[in-house]
Structure formats: C-alpha cells, structure tokens
Short mmCIF file of C-alpha atoms and ligand atoms in Angstrom, two decimals:
data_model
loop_
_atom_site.label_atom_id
_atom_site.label_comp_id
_atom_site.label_asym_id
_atom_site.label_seq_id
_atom_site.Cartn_x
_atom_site.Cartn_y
_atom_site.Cartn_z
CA UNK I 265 -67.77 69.84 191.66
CA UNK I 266 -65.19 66.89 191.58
CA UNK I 267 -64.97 64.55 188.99
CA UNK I 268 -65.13 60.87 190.28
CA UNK I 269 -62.42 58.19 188.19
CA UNK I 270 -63.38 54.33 188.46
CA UNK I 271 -61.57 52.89 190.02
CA UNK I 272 -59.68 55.32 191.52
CA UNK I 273 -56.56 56.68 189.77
CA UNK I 274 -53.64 55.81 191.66
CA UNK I 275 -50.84 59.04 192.09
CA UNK I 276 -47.21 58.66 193.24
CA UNK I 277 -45.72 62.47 194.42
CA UNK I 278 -41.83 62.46 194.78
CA UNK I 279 -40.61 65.86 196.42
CA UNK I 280 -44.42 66.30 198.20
CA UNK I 281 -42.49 68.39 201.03
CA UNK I 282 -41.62 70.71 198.82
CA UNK I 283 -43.31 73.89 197.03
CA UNK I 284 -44.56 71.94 194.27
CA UNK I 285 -45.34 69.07 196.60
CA UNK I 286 -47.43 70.88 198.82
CA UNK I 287 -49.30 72.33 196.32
CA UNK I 288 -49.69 69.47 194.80
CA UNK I 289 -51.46 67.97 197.38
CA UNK I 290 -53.91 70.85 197.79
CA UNK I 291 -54.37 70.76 194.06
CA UNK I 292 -55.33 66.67 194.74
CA UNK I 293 -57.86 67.73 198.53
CA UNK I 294 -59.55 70.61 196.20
CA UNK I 295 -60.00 67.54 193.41
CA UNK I 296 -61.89 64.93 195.39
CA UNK I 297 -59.23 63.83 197.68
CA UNK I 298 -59.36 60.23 199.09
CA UNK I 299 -62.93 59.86 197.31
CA UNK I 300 -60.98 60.07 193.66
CA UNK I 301 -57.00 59.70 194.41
CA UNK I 302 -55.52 56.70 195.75
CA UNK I 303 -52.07 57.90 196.96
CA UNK I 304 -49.24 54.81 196.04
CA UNK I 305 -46.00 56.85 197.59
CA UNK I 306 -44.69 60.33 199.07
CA UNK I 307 -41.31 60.86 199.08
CA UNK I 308 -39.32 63.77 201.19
CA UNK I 309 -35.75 63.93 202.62
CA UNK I 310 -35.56 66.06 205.94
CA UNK I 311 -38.47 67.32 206.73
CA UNK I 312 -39.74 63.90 208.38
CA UNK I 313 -42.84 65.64 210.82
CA UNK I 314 -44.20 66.71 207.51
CA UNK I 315 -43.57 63.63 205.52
CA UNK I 316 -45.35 61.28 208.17
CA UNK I 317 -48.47 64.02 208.49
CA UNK I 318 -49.24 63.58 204.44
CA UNK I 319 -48.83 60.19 204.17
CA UNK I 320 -50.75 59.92 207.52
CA UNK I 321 -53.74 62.51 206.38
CA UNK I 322 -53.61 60.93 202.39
CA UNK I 323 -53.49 57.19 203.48
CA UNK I 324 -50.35 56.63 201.46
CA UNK I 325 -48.77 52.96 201.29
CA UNK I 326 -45.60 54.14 201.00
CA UNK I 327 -43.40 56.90 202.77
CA UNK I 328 -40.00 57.52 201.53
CA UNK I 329 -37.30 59.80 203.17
CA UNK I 330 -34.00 60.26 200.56
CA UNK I 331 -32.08 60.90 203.56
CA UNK I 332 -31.23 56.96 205.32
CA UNK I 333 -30.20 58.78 208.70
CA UNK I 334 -33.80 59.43 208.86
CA UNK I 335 -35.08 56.13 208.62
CA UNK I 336 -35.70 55.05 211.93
CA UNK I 337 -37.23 58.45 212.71
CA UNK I 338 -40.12 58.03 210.14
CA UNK I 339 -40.50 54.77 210.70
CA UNK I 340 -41.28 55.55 214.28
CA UNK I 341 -43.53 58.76 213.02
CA UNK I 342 -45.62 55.96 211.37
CA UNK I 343 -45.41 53.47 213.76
CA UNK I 344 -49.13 51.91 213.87
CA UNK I 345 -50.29 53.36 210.80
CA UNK I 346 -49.94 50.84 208.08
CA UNK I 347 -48.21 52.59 206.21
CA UNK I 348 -44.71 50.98 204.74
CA UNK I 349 -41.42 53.13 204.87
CA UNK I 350 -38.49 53.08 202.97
CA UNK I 351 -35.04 55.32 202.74
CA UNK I 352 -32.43 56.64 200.73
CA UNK I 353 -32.08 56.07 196.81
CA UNK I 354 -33.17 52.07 197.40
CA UNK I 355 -36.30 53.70 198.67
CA UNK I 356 -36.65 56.25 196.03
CA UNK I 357 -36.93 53.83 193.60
CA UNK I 358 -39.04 51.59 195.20
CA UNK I 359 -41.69 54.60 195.54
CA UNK I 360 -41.43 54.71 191.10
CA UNK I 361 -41.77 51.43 190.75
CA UNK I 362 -45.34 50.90 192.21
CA UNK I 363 -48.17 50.82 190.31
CA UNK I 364 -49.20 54.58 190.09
CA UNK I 365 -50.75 55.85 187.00
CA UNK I 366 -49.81 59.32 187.66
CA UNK I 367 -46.32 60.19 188.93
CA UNK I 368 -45.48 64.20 190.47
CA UNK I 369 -41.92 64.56 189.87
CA UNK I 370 -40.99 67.34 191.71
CA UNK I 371 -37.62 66.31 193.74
CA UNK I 372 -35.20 69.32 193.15
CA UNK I 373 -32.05 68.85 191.08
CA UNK I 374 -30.44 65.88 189.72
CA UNK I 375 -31.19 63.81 192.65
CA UNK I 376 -35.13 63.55 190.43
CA UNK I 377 -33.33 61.82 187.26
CA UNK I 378 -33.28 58.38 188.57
CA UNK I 379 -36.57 57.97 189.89
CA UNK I 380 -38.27 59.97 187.61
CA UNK I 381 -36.84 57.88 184.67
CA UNK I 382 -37.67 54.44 186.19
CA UNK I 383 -41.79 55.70 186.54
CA UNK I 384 -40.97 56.87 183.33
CA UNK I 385 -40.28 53.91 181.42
CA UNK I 386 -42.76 51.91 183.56
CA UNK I 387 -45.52 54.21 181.05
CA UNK I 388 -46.77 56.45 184.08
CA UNK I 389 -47.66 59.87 183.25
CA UNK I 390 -45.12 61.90 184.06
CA UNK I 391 -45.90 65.25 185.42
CA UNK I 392 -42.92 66.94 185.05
CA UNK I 393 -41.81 69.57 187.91
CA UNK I 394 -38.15 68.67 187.82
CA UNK I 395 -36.45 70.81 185.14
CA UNK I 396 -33.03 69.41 186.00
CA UNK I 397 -34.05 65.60 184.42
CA UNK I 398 -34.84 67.51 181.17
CA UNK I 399 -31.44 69.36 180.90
CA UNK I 400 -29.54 66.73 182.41
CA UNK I 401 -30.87 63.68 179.93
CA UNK I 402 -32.93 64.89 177.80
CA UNK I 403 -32.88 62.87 175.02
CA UNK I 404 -32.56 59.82 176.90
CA UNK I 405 -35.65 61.12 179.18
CA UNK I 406 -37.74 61.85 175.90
CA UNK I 407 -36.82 58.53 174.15
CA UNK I 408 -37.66 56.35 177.47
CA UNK I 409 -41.20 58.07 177.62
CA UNK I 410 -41.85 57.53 173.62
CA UNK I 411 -41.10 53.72 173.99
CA UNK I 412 -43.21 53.56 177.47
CA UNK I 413 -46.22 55.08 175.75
CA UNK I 414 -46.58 57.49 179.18
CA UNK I 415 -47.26 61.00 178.65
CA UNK I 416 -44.92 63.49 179.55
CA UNK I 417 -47.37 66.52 181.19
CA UNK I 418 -44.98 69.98 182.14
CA UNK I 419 -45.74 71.69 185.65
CA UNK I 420 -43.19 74.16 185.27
CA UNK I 421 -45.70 77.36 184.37
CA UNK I 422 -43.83 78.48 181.84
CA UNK I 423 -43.96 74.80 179.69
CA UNK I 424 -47.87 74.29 181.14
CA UNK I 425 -48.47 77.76 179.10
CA UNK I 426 -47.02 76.52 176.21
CA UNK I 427 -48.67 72.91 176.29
CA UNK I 428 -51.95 75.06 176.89
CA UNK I 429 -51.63 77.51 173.41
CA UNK I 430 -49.99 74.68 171.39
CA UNK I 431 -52.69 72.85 169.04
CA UNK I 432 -50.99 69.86 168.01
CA UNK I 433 -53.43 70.45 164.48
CA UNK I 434 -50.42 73.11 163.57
CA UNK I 435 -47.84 71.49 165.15
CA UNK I 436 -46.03 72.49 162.22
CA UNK I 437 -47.27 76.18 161.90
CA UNK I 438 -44.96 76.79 165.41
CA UNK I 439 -42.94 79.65 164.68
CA UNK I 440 -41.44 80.17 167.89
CA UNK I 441 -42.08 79.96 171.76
CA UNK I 442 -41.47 82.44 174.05
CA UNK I 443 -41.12 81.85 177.42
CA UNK I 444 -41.52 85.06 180.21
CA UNK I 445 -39.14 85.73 183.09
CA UNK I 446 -40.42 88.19 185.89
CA UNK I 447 -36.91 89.00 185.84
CA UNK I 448 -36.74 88.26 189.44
CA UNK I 449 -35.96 90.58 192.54
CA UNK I 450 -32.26 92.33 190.50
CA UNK I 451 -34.27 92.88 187.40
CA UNK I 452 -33.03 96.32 187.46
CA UNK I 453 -29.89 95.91 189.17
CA UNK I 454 -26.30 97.28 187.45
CA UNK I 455 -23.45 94.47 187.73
CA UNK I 456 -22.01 96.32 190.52
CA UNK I 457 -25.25 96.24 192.39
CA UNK I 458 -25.50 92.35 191.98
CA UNK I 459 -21.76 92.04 193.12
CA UNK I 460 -22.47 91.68 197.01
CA UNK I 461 -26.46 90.57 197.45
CA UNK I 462 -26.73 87.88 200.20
CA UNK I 463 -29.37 84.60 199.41
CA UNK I 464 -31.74 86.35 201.73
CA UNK I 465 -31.94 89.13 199.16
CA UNK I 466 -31.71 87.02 196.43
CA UNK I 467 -34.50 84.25 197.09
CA UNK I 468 -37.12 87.33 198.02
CA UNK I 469 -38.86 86.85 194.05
CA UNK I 470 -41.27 89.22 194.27
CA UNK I 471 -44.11 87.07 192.27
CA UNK I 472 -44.04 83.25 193.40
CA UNK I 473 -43.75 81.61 196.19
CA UNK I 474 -41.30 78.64 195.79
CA UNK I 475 -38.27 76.32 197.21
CA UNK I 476 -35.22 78.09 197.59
CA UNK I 477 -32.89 76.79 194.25
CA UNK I 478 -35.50 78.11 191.60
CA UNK I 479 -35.81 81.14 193.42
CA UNK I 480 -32.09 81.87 193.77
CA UNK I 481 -32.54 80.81 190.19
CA UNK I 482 -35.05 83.19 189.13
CA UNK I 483 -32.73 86.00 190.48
CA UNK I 484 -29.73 84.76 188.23
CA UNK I 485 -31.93 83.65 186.00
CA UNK I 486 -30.51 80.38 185.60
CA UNK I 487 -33.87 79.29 186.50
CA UNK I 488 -34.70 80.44 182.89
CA UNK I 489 -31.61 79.19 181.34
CA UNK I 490 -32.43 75.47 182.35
CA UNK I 491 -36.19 76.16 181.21
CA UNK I 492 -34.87 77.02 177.80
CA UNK I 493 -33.15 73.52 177.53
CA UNK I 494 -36.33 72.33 179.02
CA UNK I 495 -38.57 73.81 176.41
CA UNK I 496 -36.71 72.68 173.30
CA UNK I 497 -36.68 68.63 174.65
CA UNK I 498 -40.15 69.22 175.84
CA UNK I 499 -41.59 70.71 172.67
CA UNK I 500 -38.82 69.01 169.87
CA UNK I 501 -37.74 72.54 169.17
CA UNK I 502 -34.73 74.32 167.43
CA UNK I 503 -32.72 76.53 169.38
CA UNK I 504 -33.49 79.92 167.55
CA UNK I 505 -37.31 78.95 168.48
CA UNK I 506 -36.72 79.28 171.98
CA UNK I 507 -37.19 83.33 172.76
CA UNK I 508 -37.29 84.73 176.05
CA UNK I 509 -38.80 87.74 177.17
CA UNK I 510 -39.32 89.47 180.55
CA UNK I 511 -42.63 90.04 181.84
CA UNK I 512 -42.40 91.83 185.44
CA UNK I 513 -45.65 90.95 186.37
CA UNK I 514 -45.92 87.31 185.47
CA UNK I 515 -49.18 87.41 184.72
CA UNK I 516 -48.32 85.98 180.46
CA UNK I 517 -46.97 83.03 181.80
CA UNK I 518 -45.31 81.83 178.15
CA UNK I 519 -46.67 82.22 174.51
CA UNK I 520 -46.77 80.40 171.19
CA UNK I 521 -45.99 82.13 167.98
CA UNK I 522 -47.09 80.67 164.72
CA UNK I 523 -46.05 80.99 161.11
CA UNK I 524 -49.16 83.45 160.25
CA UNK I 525 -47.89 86.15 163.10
CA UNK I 526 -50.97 84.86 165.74
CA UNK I 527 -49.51 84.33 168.77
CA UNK I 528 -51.08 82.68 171.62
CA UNK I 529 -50.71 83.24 175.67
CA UNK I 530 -52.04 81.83 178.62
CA UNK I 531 -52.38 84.49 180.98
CA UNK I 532 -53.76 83.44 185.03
CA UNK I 533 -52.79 84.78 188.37
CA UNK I 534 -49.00 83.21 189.60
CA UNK I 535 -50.60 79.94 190.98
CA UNK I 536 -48.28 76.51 190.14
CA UNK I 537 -51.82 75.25 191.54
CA UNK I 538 -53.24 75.89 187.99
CA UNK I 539 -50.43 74.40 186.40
CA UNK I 540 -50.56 71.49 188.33
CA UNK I 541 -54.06 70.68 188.20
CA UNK I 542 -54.11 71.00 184.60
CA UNK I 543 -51.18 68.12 184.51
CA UNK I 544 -53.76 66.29 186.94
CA UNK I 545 -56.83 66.49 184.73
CA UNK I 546 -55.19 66.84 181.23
CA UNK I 547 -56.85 66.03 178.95
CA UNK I 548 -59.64 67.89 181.07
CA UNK I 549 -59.90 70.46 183.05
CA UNK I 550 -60.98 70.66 186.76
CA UNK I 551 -62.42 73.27 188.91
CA UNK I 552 -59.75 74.89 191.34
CA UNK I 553 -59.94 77.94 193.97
CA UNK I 554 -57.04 79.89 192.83
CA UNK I 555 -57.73 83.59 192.84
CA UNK I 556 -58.68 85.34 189.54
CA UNK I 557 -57.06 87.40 187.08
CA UNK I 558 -58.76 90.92 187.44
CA UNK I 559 -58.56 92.77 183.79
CA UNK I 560 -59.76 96.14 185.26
CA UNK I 561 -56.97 96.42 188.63
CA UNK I 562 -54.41 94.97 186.24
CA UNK I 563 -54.22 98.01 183.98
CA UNK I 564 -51.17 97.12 181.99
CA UNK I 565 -49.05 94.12 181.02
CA UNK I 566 -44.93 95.58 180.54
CA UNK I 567 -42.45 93.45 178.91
CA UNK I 568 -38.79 94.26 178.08
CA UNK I 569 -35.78 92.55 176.37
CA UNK I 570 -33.75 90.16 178.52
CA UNK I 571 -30.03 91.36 179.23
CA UNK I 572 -27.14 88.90 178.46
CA UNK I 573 -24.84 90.53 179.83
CA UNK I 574 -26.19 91.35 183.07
CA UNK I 575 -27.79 87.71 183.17
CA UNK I 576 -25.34 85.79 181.03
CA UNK I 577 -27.07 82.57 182.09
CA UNK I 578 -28.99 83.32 179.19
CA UNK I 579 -26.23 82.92 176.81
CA UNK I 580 -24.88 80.25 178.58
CA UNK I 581 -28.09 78.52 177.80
CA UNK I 582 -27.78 79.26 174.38
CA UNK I 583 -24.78 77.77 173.92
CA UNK I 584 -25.85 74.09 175.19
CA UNK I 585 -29.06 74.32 172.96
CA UNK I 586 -26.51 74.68 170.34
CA UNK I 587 -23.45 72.28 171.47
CA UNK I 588 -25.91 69.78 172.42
CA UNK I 589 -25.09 66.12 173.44
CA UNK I 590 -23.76 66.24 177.21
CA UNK I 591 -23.43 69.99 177.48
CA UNK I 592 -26.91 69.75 179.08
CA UNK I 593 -25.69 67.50 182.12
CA UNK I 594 -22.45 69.18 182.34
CA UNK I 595 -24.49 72.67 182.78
CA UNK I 596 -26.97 71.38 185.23
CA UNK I 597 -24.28 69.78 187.51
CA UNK I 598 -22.11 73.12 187.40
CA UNK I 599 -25.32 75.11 188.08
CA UNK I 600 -26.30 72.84 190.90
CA UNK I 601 -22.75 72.93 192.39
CA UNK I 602 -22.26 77.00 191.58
CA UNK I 603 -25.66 76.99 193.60
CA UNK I 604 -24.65 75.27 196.19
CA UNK I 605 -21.53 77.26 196.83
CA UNK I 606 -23.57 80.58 196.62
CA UNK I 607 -25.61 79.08 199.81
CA UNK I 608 -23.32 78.02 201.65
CA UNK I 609 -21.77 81.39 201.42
CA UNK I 610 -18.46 80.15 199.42
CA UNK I 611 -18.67 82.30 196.52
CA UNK I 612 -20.72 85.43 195.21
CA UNK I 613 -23.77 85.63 193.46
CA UNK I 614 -22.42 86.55 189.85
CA UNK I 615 -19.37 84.07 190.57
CA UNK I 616 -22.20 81.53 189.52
CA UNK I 617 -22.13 82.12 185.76
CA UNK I 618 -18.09 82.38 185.94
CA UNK I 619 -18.15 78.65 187.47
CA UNK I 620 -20.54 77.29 184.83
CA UNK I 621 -19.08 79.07 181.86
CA UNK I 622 -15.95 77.18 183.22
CA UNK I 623 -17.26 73.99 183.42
CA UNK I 624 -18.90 74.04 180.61
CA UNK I 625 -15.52 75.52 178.47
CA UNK I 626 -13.39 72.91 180.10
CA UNK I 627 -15.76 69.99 179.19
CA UNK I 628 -17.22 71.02 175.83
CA UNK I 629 -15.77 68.06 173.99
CA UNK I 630 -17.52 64.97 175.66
CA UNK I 631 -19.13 62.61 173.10
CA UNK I 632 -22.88 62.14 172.82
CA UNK I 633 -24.70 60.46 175.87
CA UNK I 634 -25.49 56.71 175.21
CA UNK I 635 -26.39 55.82 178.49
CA UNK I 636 -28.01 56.89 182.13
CA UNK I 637 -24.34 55.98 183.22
CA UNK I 638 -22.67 58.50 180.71
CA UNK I 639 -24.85 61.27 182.10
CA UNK I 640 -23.60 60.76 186.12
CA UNK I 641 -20.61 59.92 184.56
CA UNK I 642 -20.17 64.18 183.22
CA UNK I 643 -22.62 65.27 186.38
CA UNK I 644 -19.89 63.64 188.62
CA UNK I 645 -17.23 65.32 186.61
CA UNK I 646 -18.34 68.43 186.36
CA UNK I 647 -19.26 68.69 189.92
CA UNK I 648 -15.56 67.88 190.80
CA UNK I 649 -14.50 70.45 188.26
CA UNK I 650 -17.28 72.92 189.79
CA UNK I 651 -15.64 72.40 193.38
CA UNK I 652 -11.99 72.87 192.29
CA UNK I 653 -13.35 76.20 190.51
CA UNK I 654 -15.68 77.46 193.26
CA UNK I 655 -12.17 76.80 195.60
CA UNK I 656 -10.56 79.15 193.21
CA UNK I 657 -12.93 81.79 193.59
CA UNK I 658 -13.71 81.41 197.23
CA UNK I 659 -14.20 84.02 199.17
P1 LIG M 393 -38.32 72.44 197.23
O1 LIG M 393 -36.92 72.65 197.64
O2 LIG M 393 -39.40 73.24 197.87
O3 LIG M 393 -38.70 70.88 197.41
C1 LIG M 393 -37.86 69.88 196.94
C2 LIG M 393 -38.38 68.49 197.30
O4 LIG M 393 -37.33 67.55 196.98
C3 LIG M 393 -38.67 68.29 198.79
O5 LIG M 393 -39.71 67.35 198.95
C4 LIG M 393 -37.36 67.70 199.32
O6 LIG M 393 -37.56 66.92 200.48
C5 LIG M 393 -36.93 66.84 198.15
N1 LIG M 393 -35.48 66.66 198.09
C6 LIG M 393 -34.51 67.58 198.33
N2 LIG M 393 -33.30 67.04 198.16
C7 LIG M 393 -33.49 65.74 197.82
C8 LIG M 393 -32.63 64.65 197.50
N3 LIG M 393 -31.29 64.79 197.52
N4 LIG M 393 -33.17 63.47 197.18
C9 LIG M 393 -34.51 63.30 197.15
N5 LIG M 393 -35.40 64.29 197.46
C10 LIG M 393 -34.89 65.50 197.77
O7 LIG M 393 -38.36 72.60 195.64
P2 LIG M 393 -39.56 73.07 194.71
O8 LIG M 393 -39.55 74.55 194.60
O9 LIG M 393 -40.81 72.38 195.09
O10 LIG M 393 -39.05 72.54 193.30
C11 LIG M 393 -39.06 71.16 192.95
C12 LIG M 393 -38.73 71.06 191.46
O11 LIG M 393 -39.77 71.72 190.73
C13 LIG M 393 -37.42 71.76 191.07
O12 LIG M 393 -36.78 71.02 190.08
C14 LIG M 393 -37.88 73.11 190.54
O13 LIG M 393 -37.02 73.63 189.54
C15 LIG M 393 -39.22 72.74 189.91
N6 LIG M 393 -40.16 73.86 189.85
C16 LIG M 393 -40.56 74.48 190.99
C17 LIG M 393 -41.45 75.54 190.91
C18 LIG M 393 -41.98 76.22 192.16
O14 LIG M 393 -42.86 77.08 192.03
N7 LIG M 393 -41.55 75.88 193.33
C19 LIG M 393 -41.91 75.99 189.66
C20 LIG M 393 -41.48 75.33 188.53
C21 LIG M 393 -40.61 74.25 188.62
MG1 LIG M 394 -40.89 78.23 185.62
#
C-alpha cells in the first residue's frame, strides 16, 4: 500500500547516479512513484546515459550534469523530452533553488556543501546523505537549517539509527551514542598487512554495497571518523558522547544510551533503502521490500573495541570534535585529497592518516568559521597543503 500526498510532494535528488541516488529512486517507485512524487531536479556528473534515463523514466523538469563538458551531451540525450538541462555549479544550484519540498543530498564530498546549503536555507527538508557538508560546516549548516525552519532528516544508517531510538521526551536523559563500524574488509589486518592493499582490495566491504569513497572509507575507517563529526552536529552532542564500536555484521546499525543504563538499537538487514525511506516518510513510516532480519539464521550479534592505532582515523576524529571551529573543514579536505591520492595510485593506503594528521597539525590554529567563504577558504588550503604532502610521500 502507498500512501497518496495532496498535492503531490515535490522531491529534488542531487547525486541520483550514485549509490544513494539509485536507491533513492527505488525507495521513491516502491512509494507510489509518479502517482505521489513530483520529481523538481536530478543532478549527476559523468554518468550522462543514466542521468537522461531517470529524469526521462521520473518526468523530472530539471536535469543537471556537474560536469559543463557534458552539457551538450545531455542536452542532446533529452532532446524532445521537455525536460530543461543545466551544467556545472550554475546548474547545481539552480536544481536547489526550485521549489522542492524534499531535497536528497547525496553528491559525494565537498562538492554537496553548496547546493545542499542553498535548499537548505530555502526551508526544504533536508535529507542528509552527504556526511562531508556536516564536517565541513557544521555549525554554519545547523544554524542555516534552524533559521529556515526545514528539517534536517540523516540517511547515513548509522545517524537514521540514532534519529530512530532517540525520543526527543528524554532528550536530556542521552547518555551517549554509539555508532557501529563493520570494521570493513582489514578489520583484522596487522599494520604490516594494510601496508601494500590495492583500492580493489580495499573497496570490497564485505556488508554494503556503496560508491567507491565511503567504501575506501569504511576500510580506513575514515568513513567513521567523519560520521563521528557528523553525529555530534547532527545530534548537539559532546565529544565524549560520541562512542564507537565495531559490529562485524552490521546488523545494530547505531544505539542510544541513556542516563538510567537502557540503551536502545535499531537493528534491520544492511539496506540504505530503509534508511532512506524513513527520511522520505518521517514522521511516518512506509511499507518497503527490503529483505528481513531473520532472528533464528542470525545466531549471534559480535562486537569488539575499535583499534586506534591500527585505524588512527579514529583519533584523528577525536581530535577535531575537540579542537573544533575549522578543524572540521580542514579534515574533510585532507581526507578528500589523501583519498584521492590513494586512487589514483599516488600514495599507500595507511599514508592517508599520515597526510591528514599533517594537515590537520599544520593548520590547527585557524580562527572560528564566520562564513561559507571561510570554510573553502581552509578546504582550498588544506587541499594545497594535502598535495604538497601526498608529493612528499609519493610513491
Ligand atoms: P557515489 O559515488 O555512488 O555517487 C555520488 C554522486 O555524486 C553521483 O551522482 C555523482 O554523479 C555525483 N558527483 C560526483 N562528483 C560530483 C561533483 N564534483 N559535483 C557534483 N556531483 C558529483 O556516492 P554514494 O556512495 O552514493 O555517496 C553519496 C554520499 O552519501 C557521500 O557523501 C557518502 O558518504 C554518503 N553515504 C553513502 C552511503 C552508501 O551506502 N553509499 C551510506 C551513507 C552515506
Ligand atoms: Mg554510515
């Protein structure tokens, strides 16, 4: 059964190429479709075949490619259709300015931050895919949604776990959150073992299927290092509320811990389609054909104590939670660059956390953010720094 909305709510989905956009849009066909959604934007970069087929099968108005080489070649994919087209960041934020009630946020890196902000302070809902805005701004990001009156819904599992088992009646019996890591596919692995893994090896996670930086991530665990900075902005927490634990079979996918020792989880199969379609129907819920959790073939639930100093994204994290201000935007931009060097095959996988700890030494005395233009200002900067460093360590 599919709920109906009158008139139709209208939905804007930036990154819906991606993992998160393409689930997205199954989460939106399982939900009624073209009968309850009316579809304002999609926005992709590369993958142009793909771009023109959703906005072709969803009756989009607008079809956005980041990438302005591309231009002419969507616009011809569309030719006949109706359907406007726009490029490059002009286009981006075109796509969050129109009138969309409900905005997927789920371009990858810092690229989101712009357009995501701009739907944001236009008082869409926000459902929030793109951890990198969170780290990057997050106190800006949080402030422009309070003043906007949007909501702010998290897709990331983890943070749609949390938002699930926290009752805002005792908000202020939270004790602590703790958010589960599979561990990824080097859980196990000795530093030595880590020292020469390729990204084939290292985007294999053996739980989720997703796009290739949170996966890399979820090996080095950065991808839980940003989610940590996430968490506290998301949830106004302190940093020695933010707990971590791993959880090989990501089935737990986060838990809140309150003041009288309860402690609640939300447990489902590794789906982002629940996650999203709970940011989709919040404050409801919706019916969705995700497979079931199975109690009696799961026969046991193992957890174990994250490992700093195998993973010391972890600390790394801990240390912006506690230096605050623009240690959050330095990080992401050093993480994104360290990535980016790790793909391209310039550096090794645990050179990562050496370029970031860097980074992050080198530029732990910038003032407090004011403004979006502060924030590019240190991303800018600490990619630069990030290059010279990755040069250093090139292989
Ligand atoms: P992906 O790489 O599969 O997709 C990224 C999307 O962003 C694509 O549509 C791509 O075309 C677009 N894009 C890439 N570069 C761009 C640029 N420079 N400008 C504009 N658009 C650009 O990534 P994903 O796995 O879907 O992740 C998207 C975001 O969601 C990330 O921030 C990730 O951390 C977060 N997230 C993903 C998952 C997951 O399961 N995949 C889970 C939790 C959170
Ligand atoms: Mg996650």
């Amino acid at each position: 059964m599919t709920q109906s909305f009158d008139p139709p709510r209208r939905l804007t989905i930036m990154g819906s190429t991606g993992s998160i956009g393409t689930s997205t849009l199954d989460v939106i066909r399982q939900q009624g479709g073209r009968d309850c959604f009316e579809i304002m934007a999609l926005t992709g970069n590369s993958n142009i075949a793909l771009l023109a087929e959703q906005a072709i099968t969803t009756g989009a108005k607008l079809a956005v490619t980041a990438d302005e080489t591309q231009y002419k070649a969507l616009q011809d994919a569309l030719s006949g259709h109706g359907i406007a087209v726009a490029a490059g960041a002009s286009g981006l934020q075109e796509a969050a300015s129109l009138e969309a009630d409900w905005v997927m946020a789920a371009i990858v890196g810092v690229a989101g931050l712009k357009p995501t902000l701009t739907a944001a302070a236009r008082g869409a809902d926000i459902a929030l895919a793109n951890k990198e805005c969170l780290v990057s701004a997050g106190d800006l990001f949080i402030e422009t949604i309070r003043k906007s009156g949007g909501r702010l819904l998290p897709v990331d599992s983890e943070h749609s776990a949390i938002f699930q088992c926290l009752d805002e009646r005792h908000r202020d019996a939270v004790e602590r959150i703790v958010l589960t890591a599979s561990g990824g596919p080097f859980r196990s692995f000795s530093r030595e073992q880590m020292a020469d893994v390729d990204v084939e090896t290292a985007r294999a996670h053996p739980n989720w299927s997703m796009g290739l930086k949170v996966s890399v991530g979820s090996a080095s665990m950065f991808n839980k290092a940003l989610e940590m900075i996430e968490a506290k902005f998301l949830f106004d927490l302190a940093p020695e509320q933010v707990e971590v634990i791993i959880h090989p079979q990501s089935i737990i996918h986060s838990m809140v811990g309150y003041t009288d020792g309860s402690v609640l989880a939300q447990l489902g199969v590794p789906d982002m389609r629940t996650a999203i379609g709970y940011a989709l129907s919040y404050p409801h819920r919706q019916p969705l054909d995700v497979d079931r959790l199975d109690f009696a073939r799961l026969s046991r639930l193992d957890f174990e104590a994250p490992d700093e100093k195998r993973f010391p994204a972890l600390r790394l994290a801990r240390q912006v939670l506690e230096r605050g201000g623009l240690q959050g935007a330095v990080f992401s931009a050093a993480e994104e660059a360290a990535f980016d060097a790790f793909v391209a095959g310039h550096i090794r996988f645990l050179a990562m956390a050496d370029v970031v700890e860097e980074v992050m030494d080198d530029m732990k005395h910038l003032p407090k953010a004011n403004s979006l233009d502060d924030i590019f200002a240190a991303d800018a900067e600490a990619h630069r720094r990030a290059k010279d460093c990755v040069s250093r360590k090139a292989l």
